[in-house]
PDB file of C-alpha atoms and ligand atoms in Angstrom:
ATOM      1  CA  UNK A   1       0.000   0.000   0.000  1.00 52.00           C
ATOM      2  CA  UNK A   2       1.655   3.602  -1.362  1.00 55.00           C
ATOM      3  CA  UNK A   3       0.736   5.562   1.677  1.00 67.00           C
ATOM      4  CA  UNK A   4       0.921   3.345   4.534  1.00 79.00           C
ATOM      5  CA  UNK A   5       2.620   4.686   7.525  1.00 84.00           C
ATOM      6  CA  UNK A   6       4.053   2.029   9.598  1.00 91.00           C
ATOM      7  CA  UNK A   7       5.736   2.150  13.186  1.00 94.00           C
ATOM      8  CA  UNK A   8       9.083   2.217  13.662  1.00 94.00           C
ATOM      9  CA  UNK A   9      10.502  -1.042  14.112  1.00 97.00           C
ATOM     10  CA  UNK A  10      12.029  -1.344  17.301  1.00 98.00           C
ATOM     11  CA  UNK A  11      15.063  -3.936  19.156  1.00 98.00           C
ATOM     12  CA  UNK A  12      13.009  -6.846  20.357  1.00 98.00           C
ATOM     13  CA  UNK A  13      10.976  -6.962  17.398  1.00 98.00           C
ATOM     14  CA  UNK A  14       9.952  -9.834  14.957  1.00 98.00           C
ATOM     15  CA  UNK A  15      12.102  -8.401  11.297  1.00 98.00           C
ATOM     16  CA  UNK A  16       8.954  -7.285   9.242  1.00 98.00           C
ATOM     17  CA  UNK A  17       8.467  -9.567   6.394  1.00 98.00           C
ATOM     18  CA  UNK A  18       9.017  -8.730   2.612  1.00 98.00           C
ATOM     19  CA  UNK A  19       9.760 -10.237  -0.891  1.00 98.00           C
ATOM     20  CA  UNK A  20      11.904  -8.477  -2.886  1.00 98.00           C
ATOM     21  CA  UNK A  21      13.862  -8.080  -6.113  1.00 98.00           C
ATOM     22  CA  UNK A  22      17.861  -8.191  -5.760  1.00 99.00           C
ATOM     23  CA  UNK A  23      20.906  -8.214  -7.420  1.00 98.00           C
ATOM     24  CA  UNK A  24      21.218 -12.142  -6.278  1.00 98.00           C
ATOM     25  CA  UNK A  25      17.792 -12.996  -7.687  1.00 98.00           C
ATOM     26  CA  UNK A  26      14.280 -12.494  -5.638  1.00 98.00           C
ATOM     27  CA  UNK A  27      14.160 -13.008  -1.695  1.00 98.00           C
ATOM     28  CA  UNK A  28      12.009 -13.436   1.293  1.00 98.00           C
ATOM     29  CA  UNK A  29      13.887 -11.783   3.934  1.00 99.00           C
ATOM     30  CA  UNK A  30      14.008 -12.534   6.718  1.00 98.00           C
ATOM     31  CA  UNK A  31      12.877 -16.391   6.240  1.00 98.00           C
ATOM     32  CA  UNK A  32      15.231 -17.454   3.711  1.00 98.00           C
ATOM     33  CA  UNK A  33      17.949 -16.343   6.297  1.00 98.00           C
ATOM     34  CA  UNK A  34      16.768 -17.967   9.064  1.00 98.00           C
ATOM     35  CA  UNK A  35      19.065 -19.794  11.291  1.00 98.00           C
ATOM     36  CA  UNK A  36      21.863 -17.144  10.153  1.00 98.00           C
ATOM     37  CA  UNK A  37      22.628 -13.281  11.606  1.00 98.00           C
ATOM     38  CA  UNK A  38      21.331 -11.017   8.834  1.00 99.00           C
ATOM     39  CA  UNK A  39      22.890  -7.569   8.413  1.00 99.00           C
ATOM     40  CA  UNK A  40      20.275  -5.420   6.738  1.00 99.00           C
ATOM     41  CA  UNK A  41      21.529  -1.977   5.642  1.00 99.00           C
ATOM     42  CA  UNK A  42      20.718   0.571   3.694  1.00 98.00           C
ATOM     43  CA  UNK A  43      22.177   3.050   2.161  1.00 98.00           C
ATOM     44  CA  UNK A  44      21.076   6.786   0.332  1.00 98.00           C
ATOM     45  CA  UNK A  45      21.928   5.889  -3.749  1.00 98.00           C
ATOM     46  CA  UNK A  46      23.943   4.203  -5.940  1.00 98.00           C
ATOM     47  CA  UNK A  47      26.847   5.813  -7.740  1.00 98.00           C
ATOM     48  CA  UNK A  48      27.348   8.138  -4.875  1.00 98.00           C
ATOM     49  CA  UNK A  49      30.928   8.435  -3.122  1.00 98.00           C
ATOM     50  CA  UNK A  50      30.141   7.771   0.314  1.00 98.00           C
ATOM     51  CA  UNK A  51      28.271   4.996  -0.715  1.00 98.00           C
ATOM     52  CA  UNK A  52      30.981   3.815  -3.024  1.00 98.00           C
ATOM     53  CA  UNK A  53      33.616   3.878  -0.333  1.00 98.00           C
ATOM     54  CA  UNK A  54      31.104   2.107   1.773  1.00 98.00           C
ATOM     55  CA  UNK A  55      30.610  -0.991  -0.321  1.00 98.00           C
ATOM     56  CA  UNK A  56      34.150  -1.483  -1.390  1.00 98.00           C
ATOM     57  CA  UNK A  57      34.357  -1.973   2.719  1.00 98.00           C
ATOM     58  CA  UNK A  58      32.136  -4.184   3.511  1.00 98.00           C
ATOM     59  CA  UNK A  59      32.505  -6.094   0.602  1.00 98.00           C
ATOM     60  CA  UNK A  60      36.002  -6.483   1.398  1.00 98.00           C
ATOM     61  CA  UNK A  61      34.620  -8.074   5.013  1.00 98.00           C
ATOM     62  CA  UNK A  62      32.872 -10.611   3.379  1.00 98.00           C
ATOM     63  CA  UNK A  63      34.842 -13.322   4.344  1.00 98.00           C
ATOM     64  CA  UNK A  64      34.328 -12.413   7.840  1.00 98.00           C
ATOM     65  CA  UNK A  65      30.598 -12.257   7.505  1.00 98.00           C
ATOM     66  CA  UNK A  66      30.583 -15.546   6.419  1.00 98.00           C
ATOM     67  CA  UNK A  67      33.146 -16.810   9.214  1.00 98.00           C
ATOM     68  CA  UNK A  68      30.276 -15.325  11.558  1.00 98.00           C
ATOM     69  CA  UNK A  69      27.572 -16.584   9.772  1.00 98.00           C
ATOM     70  CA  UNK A  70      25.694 -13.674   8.742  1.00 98.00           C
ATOM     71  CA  UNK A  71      24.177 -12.441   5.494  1.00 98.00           C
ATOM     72  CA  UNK A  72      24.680  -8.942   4.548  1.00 98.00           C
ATOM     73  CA  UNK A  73      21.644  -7.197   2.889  1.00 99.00           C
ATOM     74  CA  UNK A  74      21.993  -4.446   1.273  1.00 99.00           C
ATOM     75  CA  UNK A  75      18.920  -1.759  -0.066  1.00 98.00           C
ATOM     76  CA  UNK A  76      18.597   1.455  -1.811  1.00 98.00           C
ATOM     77  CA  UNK A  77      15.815   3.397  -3.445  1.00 98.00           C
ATOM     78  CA  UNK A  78      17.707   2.964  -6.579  1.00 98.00           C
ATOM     79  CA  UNK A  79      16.402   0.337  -9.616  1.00 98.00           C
ATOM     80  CA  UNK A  80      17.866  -3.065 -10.151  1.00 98.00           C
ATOM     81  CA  UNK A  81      19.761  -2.070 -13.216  1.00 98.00           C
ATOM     82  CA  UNK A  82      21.151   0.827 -11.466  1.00 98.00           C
ATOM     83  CA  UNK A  83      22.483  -1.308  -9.019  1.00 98.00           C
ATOM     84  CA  UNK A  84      23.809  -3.462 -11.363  1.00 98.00           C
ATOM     85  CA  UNK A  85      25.687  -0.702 -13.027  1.00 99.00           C
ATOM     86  CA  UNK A  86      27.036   0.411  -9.914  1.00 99.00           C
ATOM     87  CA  UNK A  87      28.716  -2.828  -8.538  1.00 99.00           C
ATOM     88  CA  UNK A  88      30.456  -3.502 -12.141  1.00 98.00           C
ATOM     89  CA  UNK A  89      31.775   0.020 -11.924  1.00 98.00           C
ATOM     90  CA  UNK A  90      33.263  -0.304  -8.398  1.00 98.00           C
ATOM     91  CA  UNK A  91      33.985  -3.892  -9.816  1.00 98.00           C
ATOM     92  CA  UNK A  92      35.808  -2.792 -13.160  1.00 98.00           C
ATOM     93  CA  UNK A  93      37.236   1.212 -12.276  1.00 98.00           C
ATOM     94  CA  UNK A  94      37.441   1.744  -8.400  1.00 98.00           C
ATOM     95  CA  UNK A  95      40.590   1.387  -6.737  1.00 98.00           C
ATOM     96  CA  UNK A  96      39.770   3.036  -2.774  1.00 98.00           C
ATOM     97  CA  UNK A  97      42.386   2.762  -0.045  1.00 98.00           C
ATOM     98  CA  UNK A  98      44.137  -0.240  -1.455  1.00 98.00           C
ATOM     99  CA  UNK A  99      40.727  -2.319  -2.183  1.00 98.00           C
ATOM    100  CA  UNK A 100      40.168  -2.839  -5.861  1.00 98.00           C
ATOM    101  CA  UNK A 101      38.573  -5.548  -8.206  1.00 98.00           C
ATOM    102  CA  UNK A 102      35.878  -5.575  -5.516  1.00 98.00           C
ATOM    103  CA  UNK A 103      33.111  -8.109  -5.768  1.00 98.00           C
ATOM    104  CA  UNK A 104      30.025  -7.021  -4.171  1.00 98.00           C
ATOM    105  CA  UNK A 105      28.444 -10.741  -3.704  1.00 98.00           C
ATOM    106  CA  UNK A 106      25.521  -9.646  -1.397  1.00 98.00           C
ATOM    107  CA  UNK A 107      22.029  -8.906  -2.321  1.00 98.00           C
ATOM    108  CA  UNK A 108      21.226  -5.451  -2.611  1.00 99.00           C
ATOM    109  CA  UNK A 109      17.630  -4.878  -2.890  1.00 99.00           C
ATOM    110  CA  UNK A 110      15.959  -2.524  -5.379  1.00 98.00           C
ATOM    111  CA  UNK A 111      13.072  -0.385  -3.385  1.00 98.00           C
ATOM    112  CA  UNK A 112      11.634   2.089  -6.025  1.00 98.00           C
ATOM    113  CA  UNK A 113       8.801   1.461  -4.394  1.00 97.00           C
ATOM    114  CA  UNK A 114      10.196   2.202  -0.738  1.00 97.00           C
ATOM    115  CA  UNK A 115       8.142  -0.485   0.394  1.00 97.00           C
ATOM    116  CA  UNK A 116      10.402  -1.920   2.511  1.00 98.00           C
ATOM    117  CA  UNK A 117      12.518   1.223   3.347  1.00 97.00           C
ATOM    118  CA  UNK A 118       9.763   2.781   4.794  1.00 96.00           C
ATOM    119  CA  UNK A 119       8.773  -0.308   6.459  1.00 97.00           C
ATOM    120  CA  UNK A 120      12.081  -0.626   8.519  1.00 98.00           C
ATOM    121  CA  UNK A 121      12.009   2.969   9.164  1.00 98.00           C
ATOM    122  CA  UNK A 122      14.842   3.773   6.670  1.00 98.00           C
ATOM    123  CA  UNK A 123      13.522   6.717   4.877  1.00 97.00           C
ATOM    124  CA  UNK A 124      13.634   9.916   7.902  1.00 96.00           C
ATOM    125  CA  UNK A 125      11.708  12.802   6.036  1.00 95.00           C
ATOM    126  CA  UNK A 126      13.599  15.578   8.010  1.00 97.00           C
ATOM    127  CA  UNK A 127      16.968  13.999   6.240  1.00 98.00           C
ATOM    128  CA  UNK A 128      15.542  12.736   3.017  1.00 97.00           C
ATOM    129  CA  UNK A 129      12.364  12.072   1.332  1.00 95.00           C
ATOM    130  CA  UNK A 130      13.837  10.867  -1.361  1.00 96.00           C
ATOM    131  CA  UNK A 131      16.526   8.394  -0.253  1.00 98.00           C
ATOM    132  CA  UNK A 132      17.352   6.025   2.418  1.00 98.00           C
ATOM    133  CA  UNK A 133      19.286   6.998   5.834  1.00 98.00           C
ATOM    134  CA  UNK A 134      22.507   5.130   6.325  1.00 98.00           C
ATOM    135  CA  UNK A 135      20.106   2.060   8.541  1.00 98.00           C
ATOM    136  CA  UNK A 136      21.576  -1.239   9.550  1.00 99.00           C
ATOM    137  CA  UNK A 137      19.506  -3.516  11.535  1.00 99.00           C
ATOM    138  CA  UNK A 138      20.941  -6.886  13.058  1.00 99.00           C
ATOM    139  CA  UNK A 139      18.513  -9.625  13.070  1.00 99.00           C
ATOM    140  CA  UNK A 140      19.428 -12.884  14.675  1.00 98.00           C
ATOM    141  CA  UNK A 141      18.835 -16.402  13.668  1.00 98.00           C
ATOM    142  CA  UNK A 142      15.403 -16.347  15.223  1.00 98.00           C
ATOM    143  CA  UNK A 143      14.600 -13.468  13.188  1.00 98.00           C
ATOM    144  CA  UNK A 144      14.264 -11.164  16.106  1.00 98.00           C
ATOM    145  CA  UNK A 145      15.641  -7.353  15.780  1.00 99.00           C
ATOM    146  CA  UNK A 146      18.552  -6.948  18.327  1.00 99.00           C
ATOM    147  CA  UNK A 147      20.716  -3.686  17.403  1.00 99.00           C
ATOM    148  CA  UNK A 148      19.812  -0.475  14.994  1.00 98.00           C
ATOM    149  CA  UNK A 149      21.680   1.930  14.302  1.00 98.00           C
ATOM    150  CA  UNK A 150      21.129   4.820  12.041  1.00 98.00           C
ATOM    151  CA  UNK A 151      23.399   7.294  10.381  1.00 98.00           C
ATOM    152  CA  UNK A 152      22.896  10.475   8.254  1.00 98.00           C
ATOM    153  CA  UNK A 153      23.546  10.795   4.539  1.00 98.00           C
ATOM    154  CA  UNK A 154      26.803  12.954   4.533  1.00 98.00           C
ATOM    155  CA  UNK A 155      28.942  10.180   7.426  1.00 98.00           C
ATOM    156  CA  UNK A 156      30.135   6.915   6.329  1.00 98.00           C
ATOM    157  CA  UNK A 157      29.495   4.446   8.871  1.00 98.00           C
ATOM    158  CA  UNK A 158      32.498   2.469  10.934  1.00 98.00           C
ATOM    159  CA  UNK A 159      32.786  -0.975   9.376  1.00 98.00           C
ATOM    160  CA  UNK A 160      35.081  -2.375  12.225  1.00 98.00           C
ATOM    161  CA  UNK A 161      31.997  -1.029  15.067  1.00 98.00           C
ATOM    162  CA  UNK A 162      29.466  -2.762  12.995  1.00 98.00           C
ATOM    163  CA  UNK A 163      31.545  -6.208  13.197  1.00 98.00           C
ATOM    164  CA  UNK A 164      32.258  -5.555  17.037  1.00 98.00           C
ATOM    165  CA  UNK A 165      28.301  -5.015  17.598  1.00 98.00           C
ATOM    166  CA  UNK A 166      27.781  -8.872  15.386  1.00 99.00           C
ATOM    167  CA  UNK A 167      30.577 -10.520  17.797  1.00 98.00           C
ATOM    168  CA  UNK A 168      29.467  -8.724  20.771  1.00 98.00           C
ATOM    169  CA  UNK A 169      25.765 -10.580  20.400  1.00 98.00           C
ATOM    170  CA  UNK A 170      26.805 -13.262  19.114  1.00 98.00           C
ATOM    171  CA  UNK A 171      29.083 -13.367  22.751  1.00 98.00           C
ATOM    172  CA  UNK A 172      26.465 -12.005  25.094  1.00 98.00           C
ATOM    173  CA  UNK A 173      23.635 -14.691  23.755  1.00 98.00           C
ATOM    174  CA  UNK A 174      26.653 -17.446  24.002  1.00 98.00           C
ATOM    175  CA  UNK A 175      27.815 -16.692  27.357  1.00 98.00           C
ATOM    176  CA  UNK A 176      25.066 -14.978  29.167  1.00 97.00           C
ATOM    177  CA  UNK A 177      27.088 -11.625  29.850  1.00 97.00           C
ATOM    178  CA  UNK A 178      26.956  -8.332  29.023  1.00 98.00           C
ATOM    179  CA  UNK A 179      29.656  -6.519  27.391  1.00 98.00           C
ATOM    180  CA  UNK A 180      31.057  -3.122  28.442  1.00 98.00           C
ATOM    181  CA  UNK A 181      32.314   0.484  26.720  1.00 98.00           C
ATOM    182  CA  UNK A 182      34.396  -0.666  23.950  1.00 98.00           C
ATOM    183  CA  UNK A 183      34.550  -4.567  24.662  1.00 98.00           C
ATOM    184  CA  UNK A 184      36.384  -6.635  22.366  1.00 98.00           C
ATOM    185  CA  UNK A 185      37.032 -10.133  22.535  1.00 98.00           C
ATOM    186  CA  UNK A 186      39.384 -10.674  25.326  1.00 98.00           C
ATOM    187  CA  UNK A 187      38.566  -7.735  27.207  1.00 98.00           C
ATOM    188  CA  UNK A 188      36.686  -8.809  30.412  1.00 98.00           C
ATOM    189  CA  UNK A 189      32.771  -9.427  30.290  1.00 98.00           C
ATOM    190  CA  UNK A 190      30.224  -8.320  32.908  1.00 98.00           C
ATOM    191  CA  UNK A 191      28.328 -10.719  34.805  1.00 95.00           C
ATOM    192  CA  UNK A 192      25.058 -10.751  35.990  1.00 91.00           C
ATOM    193  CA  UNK A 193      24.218  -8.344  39.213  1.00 88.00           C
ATOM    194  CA  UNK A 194      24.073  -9.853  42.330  1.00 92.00           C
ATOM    195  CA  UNK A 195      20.317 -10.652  42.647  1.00 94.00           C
ATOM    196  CA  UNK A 196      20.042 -10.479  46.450  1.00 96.00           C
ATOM    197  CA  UNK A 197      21.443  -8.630  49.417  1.00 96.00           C
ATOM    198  CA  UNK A 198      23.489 -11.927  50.496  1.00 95.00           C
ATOM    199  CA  UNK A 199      24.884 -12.349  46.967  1.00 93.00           C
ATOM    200  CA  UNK A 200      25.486  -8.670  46.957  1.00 94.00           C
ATOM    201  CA  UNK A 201      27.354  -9.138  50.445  1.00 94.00           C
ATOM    202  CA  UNK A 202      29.162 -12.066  49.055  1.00 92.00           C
ATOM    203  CA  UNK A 203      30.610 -10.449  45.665  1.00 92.00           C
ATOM    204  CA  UNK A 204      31.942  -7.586  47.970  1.00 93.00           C
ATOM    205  CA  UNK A 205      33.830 -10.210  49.881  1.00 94.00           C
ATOM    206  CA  UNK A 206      35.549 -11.644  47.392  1.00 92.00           C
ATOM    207  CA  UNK A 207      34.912 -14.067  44.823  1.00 91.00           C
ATOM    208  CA  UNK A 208      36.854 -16.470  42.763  1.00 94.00           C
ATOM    209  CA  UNK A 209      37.479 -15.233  39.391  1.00 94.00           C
ATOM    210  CA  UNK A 210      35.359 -12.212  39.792  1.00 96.00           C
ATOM    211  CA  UNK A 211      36.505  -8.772  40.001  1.00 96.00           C
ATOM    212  CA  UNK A 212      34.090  -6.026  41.352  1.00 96.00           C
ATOM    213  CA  UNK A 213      34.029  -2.029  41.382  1.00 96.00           C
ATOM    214  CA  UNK A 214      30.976  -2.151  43.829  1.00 96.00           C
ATOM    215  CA  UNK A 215      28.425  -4.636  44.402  1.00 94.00           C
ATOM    216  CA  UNK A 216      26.531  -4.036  40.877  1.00 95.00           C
ATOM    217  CA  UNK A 217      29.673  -3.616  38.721  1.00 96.00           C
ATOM    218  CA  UNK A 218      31.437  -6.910  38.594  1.00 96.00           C
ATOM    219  CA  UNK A 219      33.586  -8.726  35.562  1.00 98.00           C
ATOM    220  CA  UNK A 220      34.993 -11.936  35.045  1.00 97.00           C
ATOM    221  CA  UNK A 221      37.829 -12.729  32.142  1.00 98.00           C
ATOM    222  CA  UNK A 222      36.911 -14.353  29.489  1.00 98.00           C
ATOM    223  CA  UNK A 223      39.683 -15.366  26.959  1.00 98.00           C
ATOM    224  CA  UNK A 224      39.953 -14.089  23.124  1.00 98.00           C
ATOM    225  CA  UNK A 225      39.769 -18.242  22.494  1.00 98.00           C
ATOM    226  CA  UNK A 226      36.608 -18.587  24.178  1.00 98.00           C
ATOM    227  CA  UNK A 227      34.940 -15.830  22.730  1.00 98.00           C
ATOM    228  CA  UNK A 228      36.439 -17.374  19.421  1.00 98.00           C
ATOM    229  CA  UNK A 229      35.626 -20.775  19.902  1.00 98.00           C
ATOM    230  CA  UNK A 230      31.964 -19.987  19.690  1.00 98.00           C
ATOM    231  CA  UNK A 231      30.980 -17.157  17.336  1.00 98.00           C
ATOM    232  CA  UNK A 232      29.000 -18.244  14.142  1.00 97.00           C
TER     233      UNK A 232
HETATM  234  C1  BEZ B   1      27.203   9.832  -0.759  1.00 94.28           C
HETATM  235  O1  BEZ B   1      27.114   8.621  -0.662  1.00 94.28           O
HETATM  236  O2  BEZ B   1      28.249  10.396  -1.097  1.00 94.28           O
HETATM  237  C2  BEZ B   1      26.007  10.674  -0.460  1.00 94.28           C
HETATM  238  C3  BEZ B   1      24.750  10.233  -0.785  1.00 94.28           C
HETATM  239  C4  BEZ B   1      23.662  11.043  -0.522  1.00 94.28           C
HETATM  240  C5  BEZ B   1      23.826  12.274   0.085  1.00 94.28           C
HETATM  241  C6  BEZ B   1      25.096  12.677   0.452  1.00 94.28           C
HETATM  242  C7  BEZ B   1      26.195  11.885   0.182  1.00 94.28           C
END
């Protein structure tokens, strides 16, 4: 429907449903995904050079994507053959901060329509009416939505921040911590509060392998291998 207005989706939520066309041939996102991470990101038009410098990055990732088994998703408002265009030109001409001959092997959706840009709360009329924020949305195997984050047209996003925030939930769902101001694996982890006065009492006195700042701000180690051992 042209003029629906849907709600922002929000972290927590079931990934709204779509079929679409994309560079890769048609999908059903999120169910042909399911059982992976899915990266679904937007991004404001093709043949732009923030864009361009984008793709050649993440592209360039790809590898690591698939080590953390995850399908990047990519979406403009642009048309399938413009998109097509694009990635053989950053394919055939582009050479960007040593990257070249870049194969962009990830969907990218065409959304003429803005179906599913408006949908997923991509398009931000006081930005752009026109053209898709810089949106990425992580969606886990379950197909539930567990980080957003948007950006404005003129900033490329980080690239290294958006694998940290993949390895970081991939580690908080495998170990049942949380992960504090710039974690990375091998950094120490944050365990659960202490859910009662006496546990309280007993974290201030001391525990084995536990290190606390006060009786609510505790962390444990937890080794790069670990963390390693279990992401995908
Ligand atoms: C860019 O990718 O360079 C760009 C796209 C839309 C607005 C501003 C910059």
């Amino acid at each position: 429907m042209e003029n629906q207005i849907y709600p922002m989706p929000r972290i927590g939520d079931e990934a709204p449903e779509f079929t679409a066309i994309t560079t890769q041939g048609n999908i059903n996102f999120p169910s042909d995904y399911t059982g992976k991470w899915k990266i679904l990101f937007s991004h404001p038009a093709d043949f732009t050079p923030v864009c361009t410098s984008e793709f050649m990055t993440f592209a360039s990732m790809q590898k690591d994507y698939d080590a953390l088994n995850c399908q990047l998703v990519g979406l403009s408002i642009d048309g399938l053959f413009s998109h097509i265009a694009w990635l053989r030109t950053i394919k055939e001409k582009i050479e960007y901060k040593g990257m070249k001959d870049v194969e962009v092997t990830f969907p990218l959706i065409e959304d003429i329509t803005m179906e599913v840009s408006k949908r997923y709360g991509m398009v931000q009329p006081g930005e752009s009416s026109t053209k898709a924020v810089r949106a990425v949305f992580f969606i886990d195997p379950k197909n539930v939505i567990r980080t957003i984050i948007y950006y404005p047209l003129s900033i490329g996003r980080n690239f290294d921040e958006i694998k940290r925030v993949l390895i970081a939930l991939q580690t908080s769902d495998n170990f049942g911590v949380a992960l504090p101001a710039d974690w990375r694996p091998g950094d120490d982890v944050i365990v659960p509060p202490a859910g009662s006065c006496g546990a309280a009492k007993s974290r201030m006195a001391g525990e084995e392998g536990i290190t606390c700042y006060d009786w609510f701000f505790c962390t444990k180690r937890l080794s790069k291998e670990e963390v390693e051992s279990k992401l995908g």
